[in-house]
PDB file of C-alpha atoms and ligand atoms in Angstrom:
ATOM      1  CA  MET A   9      25.378 242.591 238.247  1.00  0.00           C
ATOM      2  CA  LYS A  10      26.756 243.174 241.755  1.00  0.00           C
ATOM      3  CA  LEU A  11      26.366 239.587 242.921  1.00  0.00           C
ATOM      4  CA  PHE A  12      27.356 237.803 239.679  1.00  0.00           C
ATOM      5  CA  HIS A  13      29.464 234.799 240.625  1.00  0.00           C
ATOM      6  CA  LYS A  14      31.993 235.110 237.790  1.00  0.00           C
ATOM      7  CA  GLN A  15      33.282 238.549 238.718  1.00  0.00           C
ATOM      8  CA  GLY A  16      35.791 237.084 241.201  1.00  0.00           C
ATOM      9  CA  THR A  17      37.932 233.976 240.996  1.00  0.00           C
ATOM     10  CA  LEU A  18      36.073 232.139 243.747  1.00  0.00           C
ATOM     11  CA  PHE A  19      32.696 231.641 241.996  1.00  0.00           C
ATOM     12  CA  ARG A  20      30.699 233.052 244.931  1.00  0.00           C
ATOM     13  CA  GLY A  21      27.345 234.742 244.609  1.00  0.00           C
ATOM     14  CA  TYR A  22      24.592 234.512 242.044  1.00  0.00           C
ATOM     15  CA  GLU A  23      24.579 232.027 239.153  1.00  0.00           C
ATOM     16  CA  PRO A  24      21.948 232.913 236.531  1.00  0.00           C
ATOM     17  CA  LEU A  25      19.901 230.376 234.562  1.00  0.00           C
ATOM     18  CA  LEU A  26      21.858 228.558 231.809  1.00  0.00           C
ATOM     19  CA  ASP A  27      25.194 229.856 233.099  1.00  0.00           C
ATOM     20  CA  SER A  28      26.647 226.356 233.400  1.00  0.00           C
ATOM     21  CA  ASN A  29      26.565 223.251 231.268  1.00  0.00           C
ATOM     22  CA  ILE A  30      27.827 220.296 233.233  1.00  0.00           C
ATOM     23  CA  ASP A  31      27.048 217.604 230.635  1.00  0.00           C
ATOM     24  CA  LEU A  32      28.665 218.385 227.301  1.00  0.00           C
ATOM     25  CA  ALA A  33      25.960 216.409 225.478  1.00  0.00           C
ATOM     26  CA  ASN A  34      23.555 219.176 226.600  1.00  0.00           C
ATOM     27  CA  ARG A  35      23.189 222.889 225.863  1.00  0.00           C
ATOM     28  CA  GLY A  36      22.833 224.326 229.367  1.00  0.00           C
ATOM     29  CA  ASP A  37      21.602 223.769 232.922  1.00  0.00           C
ATOM     30  CA  LEU A  38      18.252 225.302 233.822  1.00  0.00           C
ATOM     31  CA  TYR A  39      18.857 226.341 237.413  1.00  0.00           C
ATOM     32  CA  GLU A  40      19.840 229.500 239.208  1.00  0.00           C
ATOM     33  CA  GLY A  41      22.033 229.238 242.242  1.00  0.00           C
ATOM     34  CA  PHE A  42      23.489 231.199 245.130  1.00  0.00           C
ATOM     35  CA  VAL A  43      26.953 230.101 246.230  1.00  0.00           C
ATOM     36  CA  ILE A  44      28.716 230.698 249.539  1.00  0.00           C
ATOM     37  CA  SER A  45      31.604 229.315 251.532  1.00  0.00           C
ATOM     38  CA  ARG A  46      32.513 229.371 255.231  1.00  0.00           C
ATOM     39  CA  GLU A  47      31.766 232.520 257.128  1.00  0.00           C
ATOM     40  CA  GLU A  48      31.044 233.137 260.804  1.00  0.00           C
ATOM     41  CA  LEU A  49      27.672 234.681 261.585  1.00  0.00           C
ATOM     42  CA  VAL A  50      29.450 237.190 263.804  1.00  0.00           C
ATOM     43  CA  PRO A  51      32.823 237.856 262.143  1.00  0.00           C
ATOM     44  CA  LYS A  52      35.804 237.743 264.468  1.00  0.00           C
ATOM     45  CA  GLU A  53      38.001 240.818 264.695  1.00  0.00           C
ATOM     46  CA  GLY A  54      40.345 241.066 261.698  1.00  0.00           C
ATOM     47  CA  ASP A  55      38.550 238.426 259.569  1.00  0.00           C
ATOM     48  CA  ASP A  56      37.997 240.926 256.788  1.00  0.00           C
ATOM     49  CA  LYS A  57      41.733 241.677 256.584  1.00  0.00           C
ATOM     50  CA  LYS A  58      42.751 238.112 255.906  1.00  0.00           C
ATOM     51  CA  THR A  59      43.623 236.874 252.448  1.00  0.00           C
ATOM     52  CA  ASN A  60      42.280 234.096 250.246  1.00  0.00           C
ATOM     53  CA  GLY A  61      44.888 231.637 251.434  1.00  0.00           C
ATOM     54  CA  ASP A  62      43.384 231.839 254.903  1.00  0.00           C
ATOM     55  CA  THR A  63      40.280 229.733 255.291  1.00  0.00           C
ATOM     56  CA  THR A  64      38.616 232.290 257.561  1.00  0.00           C
ATOM     57  CA  PHE A  65      38.377 234.737 254.633  1.00  0.00           C
ATOM     58  CA  SER A  66      34.943 234.158 253.173  1.00  0.00           C
ATOM     59  CA  GLY A  67      34.795 236.159 249.944  1.00  0.00           C
ATOM     60  CA  ASN A  68      31.021 235.710 250.045  1.00  0.00           C
ATOM     61  CA  LEU A  69      28.768 238.218 248.294  1.00  0.00           C
ATOM     62  CA  TRP A  70      25.435 239.025 249.959  1.00  0.00           C
ATOM     63  CA  PRO A  71      22.265 240.720 248.748  1.00  0.00           C
ATOM     64  CA  SER A  72      20.849 243.501 250.932  1.00  0.00           C
ATOM     65  CA  GLU A  73      17.451 241.749 250.982  1.00  0.00           C
ATOM     66  CA  PRO A  74      15.475 239.731 251.895  1.00  0.00           C
ATOM     67  CA  ALA A  75      16.134 240.189 255.609  1.00  0.00           C
ATOM     68  CA  GLY A  76      17.553 237.070 257.248  1.00  0.00           C
ATOM     69  CA  PHE A  77      18.962 235.652 253.989  1.00  0.00           C
ATOM     70  CA  ARG A  78      22.580 235.690 255.157  1.00  0.00           C
ATOM     71  CA  GLU A  79      21.733 234.314 258.623  1.00  0.00           C
ATOM     72  CA  ALA A  80      19.738 231.442 257.118  1.00  0.00           C
ATOM     73  CA  PHE A  81      22.514 230.510 254.686  1.00  0.00           C
ATOM     74  CA  VAL A  82      25.320 230.777 257.253  1.00  0.00           C
ATOM     75  CA  ASN A  83      23.443 228.841 259.946  1.00  0.00           C
ATOM     76  CA  TYR A  84      22.555 226.047 257.552  1.00  0.00           C
ATOM     77  CA  TYR A  85      26.155 225.995 256.285  1.00  0.00           C
ATOM     78  CA  HIS A  86      27.520 225.299 259.768  1.00  0.00           C
ATOM     79  CA  ALA A  87      24.866 222.684 260.541  1.00  0.00           C
ATOM     80  CA  ALA A  88      25.557 220.818 257.282  1.00  0.00           C
ATOM     81  CA  PHE A  89      29.312 220.974 257.895  1.00  0.00           C
ATOM     82  CA  GLY A  90      28.727 219.318 261.286  1.00  0.00           C
ATOM     83  CA  VAL A  91      26.937 216.456 259.513  1.00  0.00           C
ATOM     84  CA  GLY A  92      29.800 216.238 257.008  1.00  0.00           C
ATOM     85  CA  LYS A  93      32.436 215.931 259.745  1.00  0.00           C
ATOM     86  CA  VAL A  94      30.564 213.017 261.313  1.00  0.00           C
ATOM     87  CA  LEU A  95      30.112 211.332 257.928  1.00  0.00           C
ATOM     88  CA  HIS A  96      33.841 211.584 257.147  1.00  0.00           C
ATOM     89  CA  ARG A  97      34.517 209.667 260.337  1.00  0.00           C
ATOM     90  CA  LEU A  98      31.910 207.044 259.477  1.00  0.00           C
ATOM     91  CA  PHE A  99      33.471 206.590 256.032  1.00  0.00           C
ATOM     92  CA  ALA A 100      36.864 206.056 257.709  1.00  0.00           C
ATOM     93  CA  LEU A 101      35.447 203.481 260.137  1.00  0.00           C
ATOM     94  CA  ALA A 102      33.649 201.675 257.292  1.00  0.00           C
ATOM     95  CA  LEU A 103      37.036 201.340 255.577  1.00  0.00           C
ATOM     96  CA  ASP A 104      38.619 199.903 258.758  1.00  0.00           C
ATOM     97  CA  LEU A 105      40.733 203.043 259.087  1.00  0.00           C
ATOM     98  CA  PRO A 106      41.216 205.054 262.281  1.00  0.00           C
ATOM     99  CA  GLU A 107      38.134 207.239 262.650  1.00  0.00           C
ATOM    100  CA  THR A 108      40.235 210.411 262.441  1.00  0.00           C
ATOM    101  CA  TYR A 109      41.879 209.302 259.157  1.00  0.00           C
ATOM    102  CA  PHE A 110      40.275 212.074 257.054  1.00  0.00           C
ATOM    103  CA  ASP A 111      40.259 214.790 259.750  1.00  0.00           C
ATOM    104  CA  ASP A 112      43.439 216.573 258.637  1.00  0.00           C
ATOM    105  CA  LYS A 113      42.638 216.075 254.946  1.00  0.00           C
ATOM    106  CA  LEU A 114      39.219 217.668 255.108  1.00  0.00           C
ATOM    107  CA  LYS A 115      38.460 220.942 253.328  1.00  0.00           C
ATOM    108  CA  ARG A 116      37.374 223.319 256.072  1.00  0.00           C
ATOM    109  CA  ASP A 117      35.581 225.780 253.819  1.00  0.00           C
ATOM    110  CA  PRO A 118      33.464 223.747 251.383  1.00  0.00           C
ATOM    111  CA  ILE A 119      31.234 225.435 248.849  1.00  0.00           C
ATOM    112  CA  MET A 120      27.502 225.400 249.398  1.00  0.00           C
ATOM    113  CA  ARG A 121      24.803 226.444 246.973  1.00  0.00           C
ATOM    114  CA  GLY A 122      21.112 227.048 247.155  1.00  0.00           C
ATOM    115  CA  LEU A 123      19.436 226.024 243.910  1.00  0.00           C
ATOM    116  CA  HIS A 124      16.197 226.996 242.226  1.00  0.00           C
ATOM    117  CA  TYR A 125      14.878 225.010 239.265  1.00  0.00           C
ATOM    118  CA  PRO A 126      11.990 226.572 237.346  1.00  0.00           C
ATOM    119  CA  PRO A 127       9.574 224.035 235.922  1.00  0.00           C
ATOM    120  CA  GLN A 128      10.739 222.744 232.544  1.00  0.00           C
ATOM    121  CA  THR A 129       8.288 223.271 229.741  1.00  0.00           C
ATOM    122  CA  GLY A 130      10.531 222.903 226.652  1.00  0.00           C
ATOM    123  CA  SER A 131      10.478 219.864 224.411  1.00  0.00           C
ATOM    124  CA  GLU A 132      12.015 216.704 225.875  1.00  0.00           C
ATOM    125  CA  ASP A 133      14.858 216.702 223.359  1.00  0.00           C
ATOM    126  CA  ASP A 134      15.991 220.337 223.490  1.00  0.00           C
ATOM    127  CA  ARG A 135      19.005 219.234 225.550  1.00  0.00           C
ATOM    128  CA  ILE A 136      18.285 221.683 228.367  1.00  0.00           C
ATOM    129  CA  VAL A 137      17.500 220.054 231.721  1.00  0.00           C
ATOM    130  CA  GLY A 138      17.671 221.302 235.329  1.00  0.00           C
ATOM    131  CA  ILE A 139      21.220 220.023 235.692  1.00  0.00           C
ATOM    132  CA  GLY A 140      22.762 217.582 233.226  1.00  0.00           C
ATOM    133  CA  ALA A 141      24.133 214.135 234.088  1.00  0.00           C
ATOM    134  CA  HIS A 142      27.316 214.351 236.173  1.00  0.00           C
ATOM    135  CA  SER A 143      29.075 213.011 239.200  1.00  0.00           C
ATOM    136  CA  ASP A 144      30.116 215.515 241.868  1.00  0.00           C
ATOM    137  CA  PHE A 145      33.738 216.614 241.861  1.00  0.00           C
ATOM    138  CA  GLU A 146      34.633 216.438 245.535  1.00  0.00           C
ATOM    139  CA  CYS A 147      34.317 213.783 248.285  1.00  0.00           C
ATOM    140  CA  PHE A 148      30.604 213.733 248.966  1.00  0.00           C
ATOM    141  CA  THR A 149      27.669 216.085 248.763  1.00  0.00           C
ATOM    142  CA  ILE A 150      25.098 216.723 251.453  1.00  0.00           C
ATOM    143  CA  LEU A 151      21.910 217.480 249.600  1.00  0.00           C
ATOM    144  CA  TRP A 152      18.641 218.785 250.978  1.00  0.00           C
ATOM    145  CA  GLN A 153      15.794 218.622 248.507  1.00  0.00           C
ATOM    146  CA  GLU A 154      12.398 220.179 248.820  1.00  0.00           C
ATOM    147  CA  PRO A 155       9.802 217.597 249.924  1.00  0.00           C
ATOM    148  CA  GLY A 156       6.983 216.837 247.529  1.00  0.00           C
ATOM    149  CA  VAL A 157       8.735 217.773 244.254  1.00  0.00           C
ATOM    150  CA  GLN A 158      10.264 214.930 242.249  1.00  0.00           C
ATOM    151  CA  ALA A 159      13.191 216.045 240.060  1.00  0.00           C
ATOM    152  CA  LEU A 160      16.477 214.353 241.084  1.00  0.00           C
ATOM    153  CA  GLN A 161      17.421 211.130 239.296  1.00  0.00           C
ATOM    154  CA  ILE A 162      20.299 208.728 239.886  1.00  0.00           C
ATOM    155  CA  LEU A 163      21.902 206.382 237.338  1.00  0.00           C
ATOM    156  CA  ASN A 164      21.945 202.899 238.856  1.00  0.00           C
ATOM    157  CA  SER A 165      24.416 200.093 238.140  1.00  0.00           C
ATOM    158  CA  GLU A 166      22.110 198.793 235.359  1.00  0.00           C
ATOM    159  CA  LYS A 167      22.443 202.218 233.714  1.00  0.00           C
ATOM    160  CA  GLN A 168      18.791 203.058 234.341  1.00  0.00           C
ATOM    161  CA  TRP A 169      17.666 206.423 235.671  1.00  0.00           C
ATOM    162  CA  ILE A 170      15.776 206.030 238.930  1.00  0.00           C
ATOM    163  CA  ASN A 171      13.978 208.745 240.883  1.00  0.00           C
ATOM    164  CA  ALA A 172      15.531 209.897 244.154  1.00  0.00           C
ATOM    165  CA  THR A 173      12.192 210.762 245.699  1.00  0.00           C
ATOM    166  CA  PRO A 174      12.504 213.389 248.427  1.00  0.00           C
ATOM    167  CA  ILE A 175      11.770 211.945 251.857  1.00  0.00           C
ATOM    168  CA  PRO A 176      10.825 214.646 254.382  1.00  0.00           C
ATOM    169  CA  GLY A 177      13.348 214.941 257.200  1.00  0.00           C
ATOM    170  CA  THR A 178      16.181 213.219 255.305  1.00  0.00           C
ATOM    171  CA  LEU A 179      19.255 214.303 253.355  1.00  0.00           C
ATOM    172  CA  VAL A 180      20.692 212.687 250.222  1.00  0.00           C
ATOM    173  CA  ILE A 181      24.412 211.911 250.411  1.00  0.00           C
ATOM    174  CA  ASN A 182      26.031 211.682 246.978  1.00  0.00           C
ATOM    175  CA  ILE A 183      29.521 210.186 246.768  1.00  0.00           C
ATOM    176  CA  GLY A 184      31.853 212.329 244.635  1.00  0.00           C
ATOM    177  CA  ASP A 185      34.865 211.570 242.447  1.00  0.00           C
ATOM    178  CA  LEU A 186      37.575 212.332 245.024  1.00  0.00           C
ATOM    179  CA  LEU A 187      36.172 209.730 247.429  1.00  0.00           C
ATOM    180  CA  SER A 188      35.963 207.221 244.549  1.00  0.00           C
ATOM    181  CA  ARG A 189      39.624 207.826 243.800  1.00  0.00           C
ATOM    182  CA  TRP A 190      40.655 207.699 247.450  1.00  0.00           C
ATOM    183  CA  THR A 191      38.789 204.438 248.057  1.00  0.00           C
ATOM    184  CA  ASN A 192      39.739 202.906 244.685  1.00  0.00           C
ATOM    185  CA  ASP A 193      36.022 202.680 243.830  1.00  0.00           C
ATOM    186  CA  ILE A 194      34.983 200.899 247.039  1.00  0.00           C
ATOM    187  CA  PHE A 195      32.710 203.946 247.407  1.00  0.00           C
ATOM    188  CA  ARG A 196      31.692 204.861 243.867  1.00  0.00           C
ATOM    189  CA  SER A 197      30.603 208.316 242.770  1.00  0.00           C
ATOM    190  CA  THR A 198      26.985 208.462 241.676  1.00  0.00           C
ATOM    191  CA  VAL A 199      25.920 209.927 238.324  1.00  0.00           C
ATOM    192  CA  HIS A 200      22.817 212.072 238.778  1.00  0.00           C
ATOM    193  CA  ARG A 201      20.772 214.771 237.040  1.00  0.00           C
ATOM    194  CA  VAL A 202      17.810 217.010 237.729  1.00  0.00           C
ATOM    195  CA  ILE A 203      14.781 217.213 235.439  1.00  0.00           C
ATOM    196  CA  ASN A 204      11.991 219.319 236.843  1.00  0.00           C
ATOM    197  CA  ARG A 205       8.845 218.486 234.911  1.00  0.00           C
ATOM    198  CA  SER A 206       6.739 218.709 238.084  1.00  0.00           C
ATOM    199  CA  GLY A 207       5.022 221.899 236.907  1.00  0.00           C
ATOM    200  CA  VAL A 208       6.228 223.867 239.970  1.00  0.00           C
ATOM    201  CA  CYS A 209       9.499 225.471 241.098  1.00  0.00           C
ATOM    202  CA  ARG A 210      11.883 223.166 242.903  1.00  0.00           C
ATOM    203  CA  TYR A 211      14.489 224.138 245.513  1.00  0.00           C
ATOM    204  CA  SER A 212      17.502 222.270 246.875  1.00  0.00           C
ATOM    205  CA  ILE A 213      20.683 223.003 248.848  1.00  0.00           C
ATOM    206  CA  ALA A 214      23.970 221.213 248.154  1.00  0.00           C
ATOM    207  CA  GLN A 215      27.107 221.360 250.293  1.00  0.00           C
ATOM    208  CA  PHE A 216      30.157 219.832 248.625  1.00  0.00           C
ATOM    209  CA  MET A 217      32.382 218.231 251.260  1.00  0.00           C
ATOM    210  CA  GLY A 218      35.887 218.046 249.857  1.00  0.00           C
ATOM    211  CA  ALA A 219      39.548 217.408 250.482  1.00  0.00           C
ATOM    212  CA  ASP A 220      41.846 220.253 251.455  1.00  0.00           C
ATOM    213  CA  PRO A 221      43.164 221.793 248.190  1.00  0.00           C
ATOM    214  CA  HIS A 222      46.761 220.864 249.083  1.00  0.00           C
ATOM    215  CA  VAL A 223      46.028 217.174 249.559  1.00  0.00           C
ATOM    216  CA  GLU A 224      47.337 214.689 246.995  1.00  0.00           C
ATOM    217  CA  VAL A 225      44.578 212.131 246.485  1.00  0.00           C
ATOM    218  CA  GLU A 226      45.632 208.592 245.637  1.00  0.00           C
ATOM    219  CA  PRO A 227      44.079 205.203 246.400  1.00  0.00           C
ATOM    220  CA  ILE A 228      44.388 204.531 250.142  1.00  0.00           C
ATOM    221  CA  PRO A 229      46.760 201.530 250.541  1.00  0.00           C
ATOM    222  CA  SER A 230      44.168 199.438 252.401  1.00  0.00           C
ATOM    223  CA  CYS A 231      41.786 199.880 249.420  1.00  0.00           C
ATOM    224  CA  VAL A 232      44.343 198.361 247.013  1.00  0.00           C
ATOM    225  CA  SER A 233      44.985 194.617 246.692  1.00  0.00           C
ATOM    226  CA  ALA A 234      45.968 192.017 244.104  1.00  0.00           C
ATOM    227  CA  GLU A 235      42.259 191.592 243.219  1.00  0.00           C
ATOM    228  CA  ARG A 236      41.692 195.364 243.195  1.00  0.00           C
ATOM    229  CA  PRO A 237      44.806 197.019 241.769  1.00  0.00           C
ATOM    230  CA  ALA A 238      45.013 200.822 241.959  1.00  0.00           C
ATOM    231  CA  ARG A 239      42.603 202.297 239.392  1.00  0.00           C
ATOM    232  CA  TYR A 240      43.653 205.939 239.721  1.00  0.00           C
ATOM    233  CA  GLU A 241      46.773 208.057 239.546  1.00  0.00           C
ATOM    234  CA  THR A 242      47.587 210.648 242.188  1.00  0.00           C
ATOM    235  CA  ILE A 243      45.932 214.033 241.670  1.00  0.00           C
ATOM    236  CA  ASN A 244      45.979 217.259 243.592  1.00  0.00           C
ATOM    237  CA  ALA A 245      42.544 217.897 245.111  1.00  0.00           C
ATOM    238  CA  GLY A 246      42.546 221.671 244.474  1.00  0.00           C
ATOM    239  CA  GLU A 247      43.647 221.379 240.840  1.00  0.00           C
ATOM    240  CA  HIS A 248      41.084 218.673 240.154  1.00  0.00           C
ATOM    241  CA  VAL A 249      38.191 220.761 241.479  1.00  0.00           C
ATOM    242  CA  ARG A 250      39.323 223.951 239.706  1.00  0.00           C
ATOM    243  CA  LYS A 251      39.569 222.073 236.398  1.00  0.00           C
ATOM    244  CA  ARG A 252      36.083 220.574 236.716  1.00  0.00           C
ATOM    245  CA  LEU A 253      34.578 223.956 237.666  1.00  0.00           C
ATOM    246  CA  ARG A 254      36.190 225.635 234.645  1.00  0.00           C
ATOM    247  CA  GLU A 255      34.786 222.952 232.346  1.00  0.00           C
ATOM    248  CA  MET A 256      31.324 223.250 233.792  1.00  0.00           C
ATOM    249  CA  TYR A 257      31.163 227.026 233.329  1.00  0.00           C
ATOM    250  CA  GLN A 258      32.924 227.220 229.957  1.00  0.00           C
ATOM    251  CA  HIS A 259      30.536 225.249 227.816  1.00  0.00           C
ATOM    252  CA  SER A 260      27.156 226.868 228.226  1.00  0.00           C
ATOM    253  CA  ILE A 261      25.180 228.620 225.513  1.00  0.00           C
ATOM    254  CA  THR A 262      25.559 231.945 227.346  1.00  0.00           C
ATOM    255  CA  GLN A 263      29.360 231.945 226.913  1.00  0.00           C
TER     256      GLN A 263
HETATM  257  O1  AKG B 592      19.535 219.907 243.066  1.00  0.00           O
HETATM  258  C1  AKG B 592      19.846 218.729 243.159  1.00  0.00           C
HETATM  259  O2  AKG B 592      19.078 217.860 243.588  1.00  0.00           O
HETATM  260  C2  AKG B 592      21.204 218.261 242.713  1.00  0.00           C
HETATM  261  C3  AKG B 592      22.216 219.352 242.572  1.00  0.00           C
HETATM  262  C4  AKG B 592      23.509 218.824 242.060  1.00  0.00           C
HETATM  263  O3  AKG B 592      23.607 217.758 241.545  1.00  0.00           O
HETATM  264  C5  AKG B 592      24.738 219.639 242.219  1.00  0.00           C
HETATM  265  O4  AKG B 592      24.634 220.806 242.619  1.00  0.00           O
HETATM  266  O5  AKG B 592      25.824 219.093 241.953  1.00  0.00           O
HETATM  267 FE1  FE2 B 593      25.593 217.074 241.607  1.00  0.00          FE
END
């Protein structure tokens, strides 16, 4: 398959149904996805000659149809990234840090994926859901979900699943594990899952705002105190994300 996302090392392109299994208590995730990273709508001269180490190299795989598919994905990518940059600054201000604190630690080419969840018709205990319970790997996720179709659920602090009902004109922001570690759990990553028993297809788009792969993530000193000692060791952002991606794609029933 020309667009299959596992043919390269970057996991770009098409993810078939049941290709991942993010919750090891399950058997597979019932979504298909299309994954891209940063790319300019009109490539600058020489972009195609650059290597993976250079963030302007996209490595994206595109289908020849439908018309406008690439434009729609790339335009949305840049718009969502603009939201992400603003949110990073708001997170810094909320932590009483200089507003530019995260600017040089930000991953400039986050991954984005469009997701399609067919309606689930199997038995409730067949351990296949849209996407199993997990927290996101990176800093935070900007999630657009299709209005009118209830499927996303969030685990609250009482360990109950609550519906994240889509509200037209809004985005869901999910805190991820790297921001939990950075803030020593002042901002906690949210466990969530998707179960689409709505009877119709459901679509969503997730952009995973992250830390630059070279950044060492450790609790920010101002988030550590005698009452809140450091809860996490230092990890390298790139290694952490690569490890979690490997785990997610290694344990599905299609492997
Ligand atoms: O489709 C959704 O609402 C959530 C997707 C998700 O959790 C993910 O891609 O990590
Ligand atoms: Fe997620």
